[in-house]
Structure formats: C-alpha cells, structure tokens
PDB file of C-alpha atoms in Angstrom:
ATOM      1  CA  UNK M   1      81.888  65.849 133.430  1.00  0.00           C
ATOM      2  CA  UNK M   2      78.526  65.246 131.727  1.00  0.00           C
ATOM      3  CA  UNK M   3      77.430  68.865 131.151  1.00  0.00           C
ATOM      4  CA  UNK M   4      78.332  69.972 127.636  1.00  0.00           C
ATOM      5  CA  UNK M   5      80.174  73.285 127.750  1.00  0.00           C
ATOM      6  CA  UNK M   6      81.153  73.572 124.089  1.00  0.00           C
ATOM      7  CA  UNK M   7      79.736  71.770 121.081  1.00  0.00           C
ATOM      8  CA  UNK M   8      81.089  72.025 117.539  1.00  0.00           C
ATOM      9  CA  UNK M   9      78.931  70.637 114.742  1.00  0.00           C
ATOM     10  CA  UNK M  10      80.046  70.051 111.153  1.00  0.00           C
ATOM     11  CA  UNK M  11      82.508  72.940 111.157  1.00  0.00           C
ATOM     12  CA  UNK M  12      84.160  73.579 107.791  1.00  0.00           C
ATOM     13  CA  UNK M  13      86.671  76.112 106.519  1.00  0.00           C
ATOM     14  CA  UNK M  14      88.497  76.393 103.209  1.00  0.00           C
ATOM     15  CA  UNK M  15      91.123  78.672 101.727  1.00  0.00           C
ATOM     16  CA  UNK M  16      91.990  79.553  98.153  1.00  0.00           C
ATOM     17  CA  UNK M  17      95.433  78.534  96.953  1.00  0.00           C
ATOM     18  CA  UNK M  18      96.670  78.864  93.364  1.00  0.00           C
ATOM     19  CA  UNK M  19      93.128  79.156  92.089  1.00  0.00           C
ATOM     20  CA  UNK M  20      91.744  76.140  93.935  1.00  0.00           C
ATOM     21  CA  UNK M  21      89.992  75.636  97.260  1.00  0.00           C
ATOM     22  CA  UNK M  22      91.938  73.857  99.959  1.00  0.00           C
ATOM     23  CA  UNK M  23      89.882  72.414 102.815  1.00  0.00           C
ATOM     24  CA  UNK M  24      91.432  73.270 106.184  1.00  0.00           C
ATOM     25  CA  UNK M  25      88.513  71.799 108.156  1.00  0.00           C
ATOM     26  CA  UNK M  26      85.817  69.428 106.927  1.00  0.00           C
ATOM     27  CA  UNK M  27      82.724  68.644 108.975  1.00  0.00           C
ATOM     28  CA  UNK M  28      84.498  68.762 112.323  1.00  0.00           C
ATOM     29  CA  UNK M  29      82.248  67.832 115.258  1.00  0.00           C
ATOM     30  CA  UNK M  30      83.415  67.795 118.882  1.00  0.00           C
ATOM     31  CA  UNK M  31      82.126  68.347 122.403  1.00  0.00           C
ATOM     32  CA  UNK M  32      83.856  69.453 125.591  1.00  0.00           C
ATOM     33  CA  UNK M  33      82.291  68.924 128.992  1.00  0.00           C
ATOM     34  CA  UNK M  34      82.585  71.369 131.849  1.00  0.00           C
ATOM     35  CA  UNK M  35      85.864  70.747 133.668  1.00  0.00           C
ATOM     36  CA  UNK M  36      87.218  68.426 130.964  1.00  0.00           C
ATOM     37  CA  UNK M  37      90.423  68.616 128.945  1.00  0.00           C
ATOM     38  CA  UNK M  38      90.050  67.585 125.335  1.00  0.00           C
ATOM     39  CA  UNK M  39      93.331  67.196 123.498  1.00  0.00           C
ATOM     40  CA  UNK M  40      93.456  67.920 119.770  1.00  0.00           C
ATOM     41  CA  UNK M  41      96.488  66.316 118.190  1.00  0.00           C
ATOM     42  CA  UNK M  42      97.658  66.195 114.608  1.00  0.00           C
ATOM     43  CA  UNK M  43     100.585  66.810 112.320  1.00  0.00           C
ATOM     44  CA  UNK M  44     101.523  70.267 111.057  1.00  0.00           C
ATOM     45  CA  UNK M  45      98.958  71.517 108.570  1.00  0.00           C
ATOM     46  CA  UNK M  46      96.223  69.189 109.803  1.00  0.00           C
ATOM     47  CA  UNK M  47      93.844  72.017 110.732  1.00  0.00           C
ATOM     48  CA  UNK M  48      94.511  72.417 114.469  1.00  0.00           C
ATOM     49  CA  UNK M  49      95.272  76.133 114.447  1.00  0.00           C
ATOM     50  CA  UNK M  50      92.448  76.887 112.024  1.00  0.00           C
ATOM     51  CA  UNK M  51      90.085  75.301 114.520  1.00  0.00           C
ATOM     52  CA  UNK M  52      91.451  77.398 117.404  1.00  0.00           C
ATOM     53  CA  UNK M  53      91.219  80.623 115.396  1.00  0.00           C
ATOM     54  CA  UNK M  54      87.598  79.957 114.465  1.00  0.00           C
ATOM     55  CA  UNK M  55      86.792  79.244 118.106  1.00  0.00           C
ATOM     56  CA  UNK M  56      88.342  82.551 119.122  1.00  0.00           C
ATOM     57  CA  UNK M  57      86.423  84.300 116.320  1.00  0.00           C
ATOM     58  CA  UNK M  58      89.665  85.319 114.638  1.00  0.00           C
ATOM     59  CA  UNK M  59      88.507  83.487 111.492  1.00  0.00           C
ATOM     60  CA  UNK M  60      85.020  83.001 110.112  1.00  0.00           C
ATOM     61  CA  UNK M  61      83.772  79.479 109.450  1.00  0.00           C
ATOM     62  CA  UNK M  62      82.362  78.597 106.037  1.00  0.00           C
ATOM     63  CA  UNK M  63      79.771  76.264 107.527  1.00  0.00           C
ATOM     64  CA  UNK M  64      78.814  74.616 110.778  1.00  0.00           C
ATOM     65  CA  UNK M  65      77.713  75.644 114.246  1.00  0.00           C
ATOM     66  CA  UNK M  66      79.318  76.270 117.636  1.00  0.00           C
ATOM     67  CA  UNK M  67      77.407  76.469 120.898  1.00  0.00           C
ATOM     68  CA  UNK M  68      79.201  77.708 123.993  1.00  0.00           C
ATOM     69  CA  UNK M  69      77.515  77.689 127.390  1.00  0.00           C
ATOM     70  CA  UNK M  70      74.201  77.169 125.622  1.00  0.00           C
ATOM     71  CA  UNK M  71      74.531  80.146 123.262  1.00  0.00           C
ATOM     72  CA  UNK M  72      75.074  80.330 119.516  1.00  0.00           C
ATOM     73  CA  UNK M  73      78.719  81.390 119.640  1.00  0.00           C
ATOM     74  CA  UNK M  74      79.003  82.317 115.967  1.00  0.00           C
ATOM     75  CA  UNK M  75      75.918  84.544 116.104  1.00  0.00           C
ATOM     76  CA  UNK M  76      77.260  86.795 118.857  1.00  0.00           C
ATOM     77  CA  UNK M  77      78.614  90.197 117.898  1.00  0.00           C
ATOM     78  CA  UNK M  78      79.398  93.598 119.365  1.00  0.00           C
ATOM     79  CA  UNK M  79      78.971  94.076 123.086  1.00  0.00           C
ATOM     80  CA  UNK M  80      77.464  90.604 123.564  1.00  0.00           C
ATOM     81  CA  UNK M  81      80.534  88.964 122.033  1.00  0.00           C
ATOM     82  CA  UNK M  82      82.911  91.127 124.077  1.00  0.00           C
ATOM     83  CA  UNK M  83      81.139  90.124 127.282  1.00  0.00           C
ATOM     84  CA  UNK M  84      81.147  86.447 126.387  1.00  0.00           C
ATOM     85  CA  UNK M  85      84.838  86.454 125.437  1.00  0.00           C
ATOM     86  CA  UNK M  86      85.644  86.625 129.143  1.00  0.00           C
ATOM     87  CA  UNK M  87      84.478  83.012 129.423  1.00  0.00           C
ATOM     88  CA  UNK M  88      86.697  81.646 126.617  1.00  0.00           C
ATOM     89  CA  UNK M  89      90.343  82.640 126.856  1.00  0.00           C
ATOM     90  CA  UNK M  90      93.408  81.744 124.780  1.00  0.00           C
ATOM     91  CA  UNK M  91      97.001  80.857 125.639  1.00  0.00           C
ATOM     92  CA  UNK M  92      99.226  81.185 122.588  1.00  0.00           C
ATOM     93  CA  UNK M  93     102.464  79.427 121.676  1.00  0.00           C
ATOM     94  CA  UNK M  94     104.494  82.645 121.816  1.00  0.00           C
ATOM     95  CA  UNK M  95     103.261  84.851 124.669  1.00  0.00           C
ATOM     96  CA  UNK M  96     105.739  87.608 123.831  1.00  0.00           C
ATOM     97  CA  UNK M  97     104.066  88.061 120.448  1.00  0.00           C
ATOM     98  CA  UNK M  98     100.696  88.265 122.219  1.00  0.00           C
ATOM     99  CA  UNK M  99     101.904  90.907 124.707  1.00  0.00           C
ATOM    100  CA  UNK M 100     103.095  94.458 124.304  1.00  0.00           C
ATOM    101  CA  UNK M 101     106.811  93.750 124.875  1.00  0.00           C
ATOM    102  CA  UNK M 102     107.269  97.211 126.399  1.00  0.00           C
ATOM    103  CA  UNK M 103     104.544  96.639 128.989  1.00  0.00           C
ATOM    104  CA  UNK M 104     105.089  95.508 132.537  1.00  0.00           C
ATOM    105  CA  UNK M 105     103.619  92.265 133.821  1.00  0.00           C
ATOM    106  CA  UNK M 106     101.247  94.299 135.962  1.00  0.00           C
ATOM    107  CA  UNK M 107      99.930  96.187 132.941  1.00  0.00           C
ATOM    108  CA  UNK M 108      99.422  92.944 131.015  1.00  0.00           C
ATOM    109  CA  UNK M 109      97.338  91.511 133.853  1.00  0.00           C
ATOM    110  CA  UNK M 110      95.499  94.757 134.522  1.00  0.00           C
ATOM    111  CA  UNK M 111      94.055  94.867 130.992  1.00  0.00           C
ATOM    112  CA  UNK M 112      91.602  91.944 131.291  1.00  0.00           C
ATOM    113  CA  UNK M 113      90.627  92.983 134.813  1.00  0.00           C
ATOM    114  CA  UNK M 114      89.814  96.482 133.527  1.00  0.00           C
ATOM    115  CA  UNK M 115      88.243  95.559 130.185  1.00  0.00           C
ATOM    116  CA  UNK M 116      85.959  92.911 131.638  1.00  0.00           C
ATOM    117  CA  UNK M 117      85.394  94.761 134.926  1.00  0.00           C
ATOM    118  CA  UNK M 118      86.379  91.701 136.936  1.00  0.00           C
ATOM    119  CA  UNK M 119      87.115  93.667 140.104  1.00  0.00           C
ATOM    120  CA  UNK M 120      86.853  97.354 141.061  1.00  0.00           C
ATOM    121  CA  UNK M 121      89.866  99.537 140.284  1.00  0.00           C
ATOM    122  CA  UNK M 122      91.018  99.764 143.899  1.00  0.00           C
ATOM    123  CA  UNK M 123      91.242  95.951 144.091  1.00  0.00           C
ATOM    124  CA  UNK M 124      93.222  95.346 140.902  1.00  0.00           C
ATOM    125  CA  UNK M 125      96.674  95.506 142.500  1.00  0.00           C
ATOM    126  CA  UNK M 126      95.710  92.833 144.997  1.00  0.00           C
ATOM    127  CA  UNK M 127      94.056  90.739 142.290  1.00  0.00           C
ATOM    128  CA  UNK M 128      97.210  90.925 140.144  1.00  0.00           C
ATOM    129  CA  UNK M 129      99.293  89.762 143.104  1.00  0.00           C
ATOM    130  CA  UNK M 130      96.933  86.824 143.641  1.00  0.00           C
ATOM    131  CA  UNK M 131      97.043  85.877 139.954  1.00  0.00           C
ATOM    132  CA  UNK M 132     100.842  85.886 139.973  1.00  0.00           C
ATOM    133  CA  UNK M 133     100.954  83.807 143.119  1.00  0.00           C
ATOM    134  CA  UNK M 134      98.481  81.378 141.551  1.00  0.00           C
ATOM    135  CA  UNK M 135     100.863  80.667 138.672  1.00  0.00           C
ATOM    136  CA  UNK M 136     103.942  80.399 140.901  1.00  0.00           C
ATOM    137  CA  UNK M 137     105.343  83.923 140.591  1.00  0.00           C
ATOM    138  CA  UNK M 138     105.817  86.450 143.371  1.00  0.00           C
ATOM    139  CA  UNK M 139     103.927  89.751 143.452  1.00  0.00           C
ATOM    140  CA  UNK M 140     107.059  91.755 142.647  1.00  0.00           C
ATOM    141  CA  UNK M 141     106.953  90.393 139.091  1.00  0.00           C
ATOM    142  CA  UNK M 142     104.184  92.937 138.464  1.00  0.00           C
ATOM    143  CA  UNK M 143     106.792  95.675 138.081  1.00  0.00           C
ATOM    144  CA  UNK M 144     109.004  93.786 135.638  1.00  0.00           C
ATOM    145  CA  UNK M 145     108.968  94.369 131.877  1.00  0.00           C
ATOM    146  CA  UNK M 146     107.547  91.395 129.981  1.00  0.00           C
ATOM    147  CA  UNK M 147     110.626  91.303 127.729  1.00  0.00           C
ATOM    148  CA  UNK M 148     112.877  90.661 130.745  1.00  0.00           C
ATOM    149  CA  UNK M 149     111.205  87.344 131.614  1.00  0.00           C
ATOM    150  CA  UNK M 150     112.266  83.856 130.590  1.00  0.00           C
ATOM    151  CA  UNK M 151     110.072  81.819 128.268  1.00  0.00           C
ATOM    152  CA  UNK M 152     108.615  79.812 131.126  1.00  0.00           C
ATOM    153  CA  UNK M 153     107.902  82.935 133.174  1.00  0.00           C
ATOM    154  CA  UNK M 154     106.187  84.590 130.214  1.00  0.00           C
ATOM    155  CA  UNK M 155     103.987  81.541 129.711  1.00  0.00           C
ATOM    156  CA  UNK M 156     103.011  81.635 133.389  1.00  0.00           C
ATOM    157  CA  UNK M 157     102.032  85.280 132.932  1.00  0.00           C
ATOM    158  CA  UNK M 158     100.054  84.291 129.826  1.00  0.00           C
ATOM    159  CA  UNK M 159      98.163  81.711 131.881  1.00  0.00           C
ATOM    160  CA  UNK M 160      97.591  84.272 134.658  1.00  0.00           C
ATOM    161  CA  UNK M 161      96.142  86.681 132.096  1.00  0.00           C
ATOM    162  CA  UNK M 162      93.929  83.936 130.655  1.00  0.00           C
ATOM    163  CA  UNK M 163      92.453  82.995 134.041  1.00  0.00           C
ATOM    164  CA  UNK M 164      92.063  86.628 135.151  1.00  0.00           C
ATOM    165  CA  UNK M 165      88.540  86.790 133.714  1.00  0.00           C
ATOM    166  CA  UNK M 166      87.568  83.555 135.493  1.00  0.00           C
ATOM    167  CA  UNK M 167      86.797  81.698 132.270  1.00  0.00           C
ATOM    168  CA  UNK M 168      85.051  78.384 131.906  1.00  0.00           C
ATOM    169  CA  UNK M 169      87.205  77.358 128.912  1.00  0.00           C
ATOM    170  CA  UNK M 170      90.886  77.808 128.042  1.00  0.00           C
ATOM    171  CA  UNK M 171      92.050  77.221 124.486  1.00  0.00           C
ATOM    172  CA  UNK M 172      95.761  76.382 124.436  1.00  0.00           C
ATOM    173  CA  UNK M 173      97.342  76.307 120.986  1.00  0.00           C
ATOM    174  CA  UNK M 174     100.832  74.732 121.133  1.00  0.00           C
ATOM    175  CA  UNK M 175     101.162  76.522 124.466  1.00  0.00           C
ATOM    176  CA  UNK M 176     104.204  74.561 125.684  1.00  0.00           C
ATOM    177  CA  UNK M 177     105.901  73.568 122.428  1.00  0.00           C
ATOM    178  CA  UNK M 178     108.513  76.348 122.594  1.00  0.00           C
ATOM    179  CA  UNK M 179     109.583  75.499 126.156  1.00  0.00           C
ATOM    180  CA  UNK M 180     112.346  73.165 127.249  1.00  0.00           C
ATOM    181  CA  UNK M 181     111.370  69.828 128.745  1.00  0.00           C
ATOM    182  CA  UNK M 182     111.727  70.812 132.416  1.00  0.00           C
ATOM    183  CA  UNK M 183     109.767  74.066 132.073  1.00  0.00           C
ATOM    184  CA  UNK M 184     107.166  72.299 129.932  1.00  0.00           C
ATOM    185  CA  UNK M 185     106.542  69.763 132.688  1.00  0.00           C
ATOM    186  CA  UNK M 186     106.058  72.503 135.269  1.00  0.00           C
ATOM    187  CA  UNK M 187     103.578  74.374 133.071  1.00  0.00           C
ATOM    188  CA  UNK M 188     101.605  71.173 132.434  1.00  0.00           C
ATOM    189  CA  UNK M 189     101.491  70.494 136.172  1.00  0.00           C
ATOM    190  CA  UNK M 190     100.223  74.039 136.715  1.00  0.00           C
ATOM    191  CA  UNK M 191      97.441  73.581 134.154  1.00  0.00           C
ATOM    192  CA  UNK M 192      96.306  70.314 135.743  1.00  0.00           C
ATOM    193  CA  UNK M 193      96.324  71.933 139.188  1.00  0.00           C
ATOM    194  CA  UNK M 194      94.335  74.967 137.993  1.00  0.00           C
ATOM    195  CA  UNK M 195      91.767  72.713 136.388  1.00  0.00           C
ATOM    196  CA  UNK M 196      91.406  70.614 139.513  1.00  0.00           C
ATOM    197  CA  UNK M 197      90.977  73.688 141.733  1.00  0.00           C
ATOM    198  CA  UNK M 198      88.863  75.916 139.500  1.00  0.00           C
ATOM    199  CA  UNK M 199      87.034  73.478 137.243  1.00  0.00           C
ATOM    200  CA  UNK M 200      88.215  75.126 134.040  1.00  0.00           C
ATOM    201  CA  UNK M 201      87.734  73.134 130.850  1.00  0.00           C
ATOM    202  CA  UNK M 202      90.630  73.076 128.390  1.00  0.00           C
ATOM    203  CA  UNK M 203      91.000  72.542 124.672  1.00  0.00           C
ATOM    204  CA  UNK M 204      94.656  71.556 124.450  1.00  0.00           C
ATOM    205  CA  UNK M 205      96.006  71.686 120.890  1.00  0.00           C
ATOM    206  CA  UNK M 206      99.400  70.217 120.027  1.00  0.00           C
ATOM    207  CA  UNK M 207     101.340  68.141 117.529  1.00  0.00           C
ATOM    208  CA  UNK M 208     102.968  66.306 120.465  1.00  0.00           C
ATOM    209  CA  UNK M 209     100.953  63.255 121.484  1.00  0.00           C
ATOM    210  CA  UNK M 210     102.981  62.689 124.657  1.00  0.00           C
ATOM    211  CA  UNK M 211     102.182  66.207 125.892  1.00  0.00           C
ATOM    212  CA  UNK M 212      98.498  65.877 125.001  1.00  0.00           C
ATOM    213  CA  UNK M 213      98.274  62.525 126.754  1.00  0.00           C
ATOM    214  CA  UNK M 214      99.761  64.002 129.937  1.00  0.00           C
ATOM    215  CA  UNK M 215      96.926  66.493 130.452  1.00  0.00           C
ATOM    216  CA  UNK M 216      93.890  65.232 128.519  1.00  0.00           C
ATOM    217  CA  UNK M 217      90.865  63.207 129.549  1.00  0.00           C
ATOM    218  CA  UNK M 218      90.004  62.553 125.898  1.00  0.00           C
ATOM    219  CA  UNK M 219      91.946  62.950 122.662  1.00  0.00           C
ATOM    220  CA  UNK M 220      90.699  63.786 119.181  1.00  0.00           C
ATOM    221  CA  UNK M 221      93.037  63.124 116.264  1.00  0.00           C
ATOM    222  CA  UNK M 222      92.787  65.484 113.308  1.00  0.00           C
ATOM    223  CA  UNK M 223      94.183  64.689 109.880  1.00  0.00           C
ATOM    224  CA  UNK M 224      93.752  66.744 106.711  1.00  0.00           C
ATOM    225  CA  UNK M 225      91.037  68.793 108.337  1.00  0.00           C
ATOM    226  CA  UNK M 226      88.954  65.843 109.544  1.00  0.00           C
ATOM    227  CA  UNK M 227      88.553  64.245 112.961  1.00  0.00           C
ATOM    228  CA  UNK M 228      89.613  60.659 112.322  1.00  0.00           C
ATOM    229  CA  UNK M 229      89.561  59.302 115.861  1.00  0.00           C
ATOM    230  CA  UNK M 230      88.235  60.312 119.276  1.00  0.00           C
ATOM    231  CA  UNK M 231      88.432  58.458 122.559  1.00  0.00           C
ATOM    232  CA  UNK M 232      89.764  58.312 126.109  1.00  0.00           C
ATOM    233  CA  UNK M 233      93.381  59.483 126.171  1.00  0.00           C
ATOM    234  CA  UNK M 234      94.816  56.124 127.234  1.00  0.00           C
ATOM    235  CA  UNK M 235      92.844  54.224 124.587  1.00  0.00           C
ATOM    236  CA  UNK M 236      93.972  56.465 121.737  1.00  0.00           C
ATOM    237  CA  UNK M 237      97.613  56.092 122.785  1.00  0.00           C
ATOM    238  CA  UNK M 238      97.645  52.389 123.668  1.00  0.00           C
ATOM    239  CA  UNK M 239      95.351  51.134 120.900  1.00  0.00           C
ATOM    240  CA  UNK M 240      95.145  53.740 118.132  1.00  0.00           C
ATOM    241  CA  UNK M 241      92.528  52.953 115.499  1.00  0.00           C
ATOM    242  CA  UNK M 242      93.418  55.393 112.709  1.00  0.00           C
ATOM    243  CA  UNK M 243      96.522  55.598 110.538  1.00  0.00           C
ATOM    244  CA  UNK M 244      97.081  59.173 111.696  1.00  0.00           C
ATOM    245  CA  UNK M 245      96.994  58.182 115.378  1.00  0.00           C
ATOM    246  CA  UNK M 246      99.319  55.236 114.772  1.00  0.00           C
ATOM    247  CA  UNK M 247     101.787  57.549 113.020  1.00  0.00           C
ATOM    248  CA  UNK M 248     101.700  59.995 115.942  1.00  0.00           C
ATOM    249  CA  UNK M 249     102.276  57.192 118.453  1.00  0.00           C
ATOM    250  CA  UNK M 250     105.187  55.883 116.386  1.00  0.00           C
ATOM    251  CA  UNK M 251     106.730  59.359 116.301  1.00  0.00           C
ATOM    252  CA  UNK M 252     106.937  59.700 120.107  1.00  0.00           C
ATOM    253  CA  UNK M 253     110.556  59.280 121.273  1.00  0.00           C
ATOM    254  CA  UNK M 254     110.956  56.420 123.727  1.00  0.00           C
ATOM    255  CA  UNK M 255     113.539  55.301 126.215  1.00  0.00           C
ATOM    256  CA  UNK M 256     114.050  51.545 126.472  1.00  0.00           C
ATOM    257  CA  UNK M 257     112.403  51.630 129.909  1.00  0.00           C
ATOM    258  CA  UNK M 258     109.540  53.927 128.870  1.00  0.00           C
ATOM    259  CA  UNK M 259     106.326  51.963 128.236  1.00  0.00           C
ATOM    260  CA  UNK M 260     104.491  55.086 126.921  1.00  0.00           C
TER     261      UNK M 260
END
C-alpha cells in the first residue's frame, strides 16, 4: 500500500457565524494509499463532514490542495470532473435521503451505469444483478421500491451503487451509524471483503472509534478542524497520544471481558 492515491495538503475551510469566521478545517494534510482504509474519527463538529464534502466537491475549500490519482482534483471542472467522479464515490449516512424514494432499486443502480457508461445498455440488467449479488442481495431486489427496504438493505444498495462505477476510492461518511449493531457488523464485514477483493481504498469517517478501528489500517484524529494524531489503527487505540484520541477511547463502551 505504498502508492499514494489521494493526498490532501494544508486544506482549510471557514464559515461565517454571527459576524465572525469559524474555522471548520485548518491546514489538514492526509494521504491515502491505493487499497488502504484511512479512518477519520472525531467528535461532532470536529470537521469530519466538512472534509468529506470538500472531497466530493460539494463545498469549495478556502485554501489547500488535493491530488487524486495524480491529478489536481480541485482544478477539474465540467466534463473532466464528471468523468473523474466515477473514481471517487460516496456512501452517505442516510441512503434514503440520497435516493429518489419513489425509484426502484434497479433504477437507482442503473443511473451510475448509464451516466458513466460503465457497460452497454443491453448489459445493464445483468450488471445490476451482479452488483446486488455482490452486496448480499438477490437479483429480484431490482424490482423493489427503495422505500420498502430496511435500513441495512438500503445501505447495501448504497454500497452497490457506489461500486457500480468501479471506483478506486470510497468516501463513507457515518455510513453505519444509523444501523443497529448486528446490521452494522454485517455492513463492515462487507466493506472489508469488497476491499480485499477489489482493492478499493476507503476514507471511513465516523465519531465511533470502535467502528473505525474495526475497518481501518490507519486512523487520523480530528479535533476543532485540525488533525491532532495519525497512526496505525492499533497504536492510536492502545496508546493514544492526543487529548482528543484519549477522550474518544474513554468514550467507547466496554464489557468487563472486552480488552478493546
């Protein structure tokens, strides 16, 4: 995992509040290697979602640079940006809000295949069936309305849509936080399996250190818009160096027999 897929250098973003500037991100620098999962963990309001929205070009940065697959990501626009978006896909916390709730699962999965011309039209039905199978759902789910699915099923469809374009990077922003513990574990297992089989890199953003630890090779801790600690996942959890990391470790519920 030595090839740098994504590099973020001195990224900053501020917002105006009550006549003053509030820094959401300050000089954030990170790298993600091909096939790696980097976990971003921090308390609510620490800047995690601002970072994900800038990466997805949903917000503009005030300063800094992002290079993705060797290209200046923030300089891309128009058709070049649309083409490149296929390689960086997002899985949101609430997939129902990201879908047309009146659409069928098949329509949701057909959109990226059509927009990014992943396969010819006559092959889309078969590709949709394969995507559903890949995330543990049968092909007949294609005919079901999205609104009829459970939360875990919708998140599986969200993952299927994200991998439909065969991306090199998935950005997951609190992607399992709304799921119950059992479903959450299954989705995390699915993500690890997909990464192992397809070599997809992941930026896994969460407030839950235990969840981040379960899937990440490295963890970066963000606090008040700054990266305050970065290291191998086990090291950050077992021997946290920053006050923010120690607070997150202390907040993880434990059983008496759980060594965490």
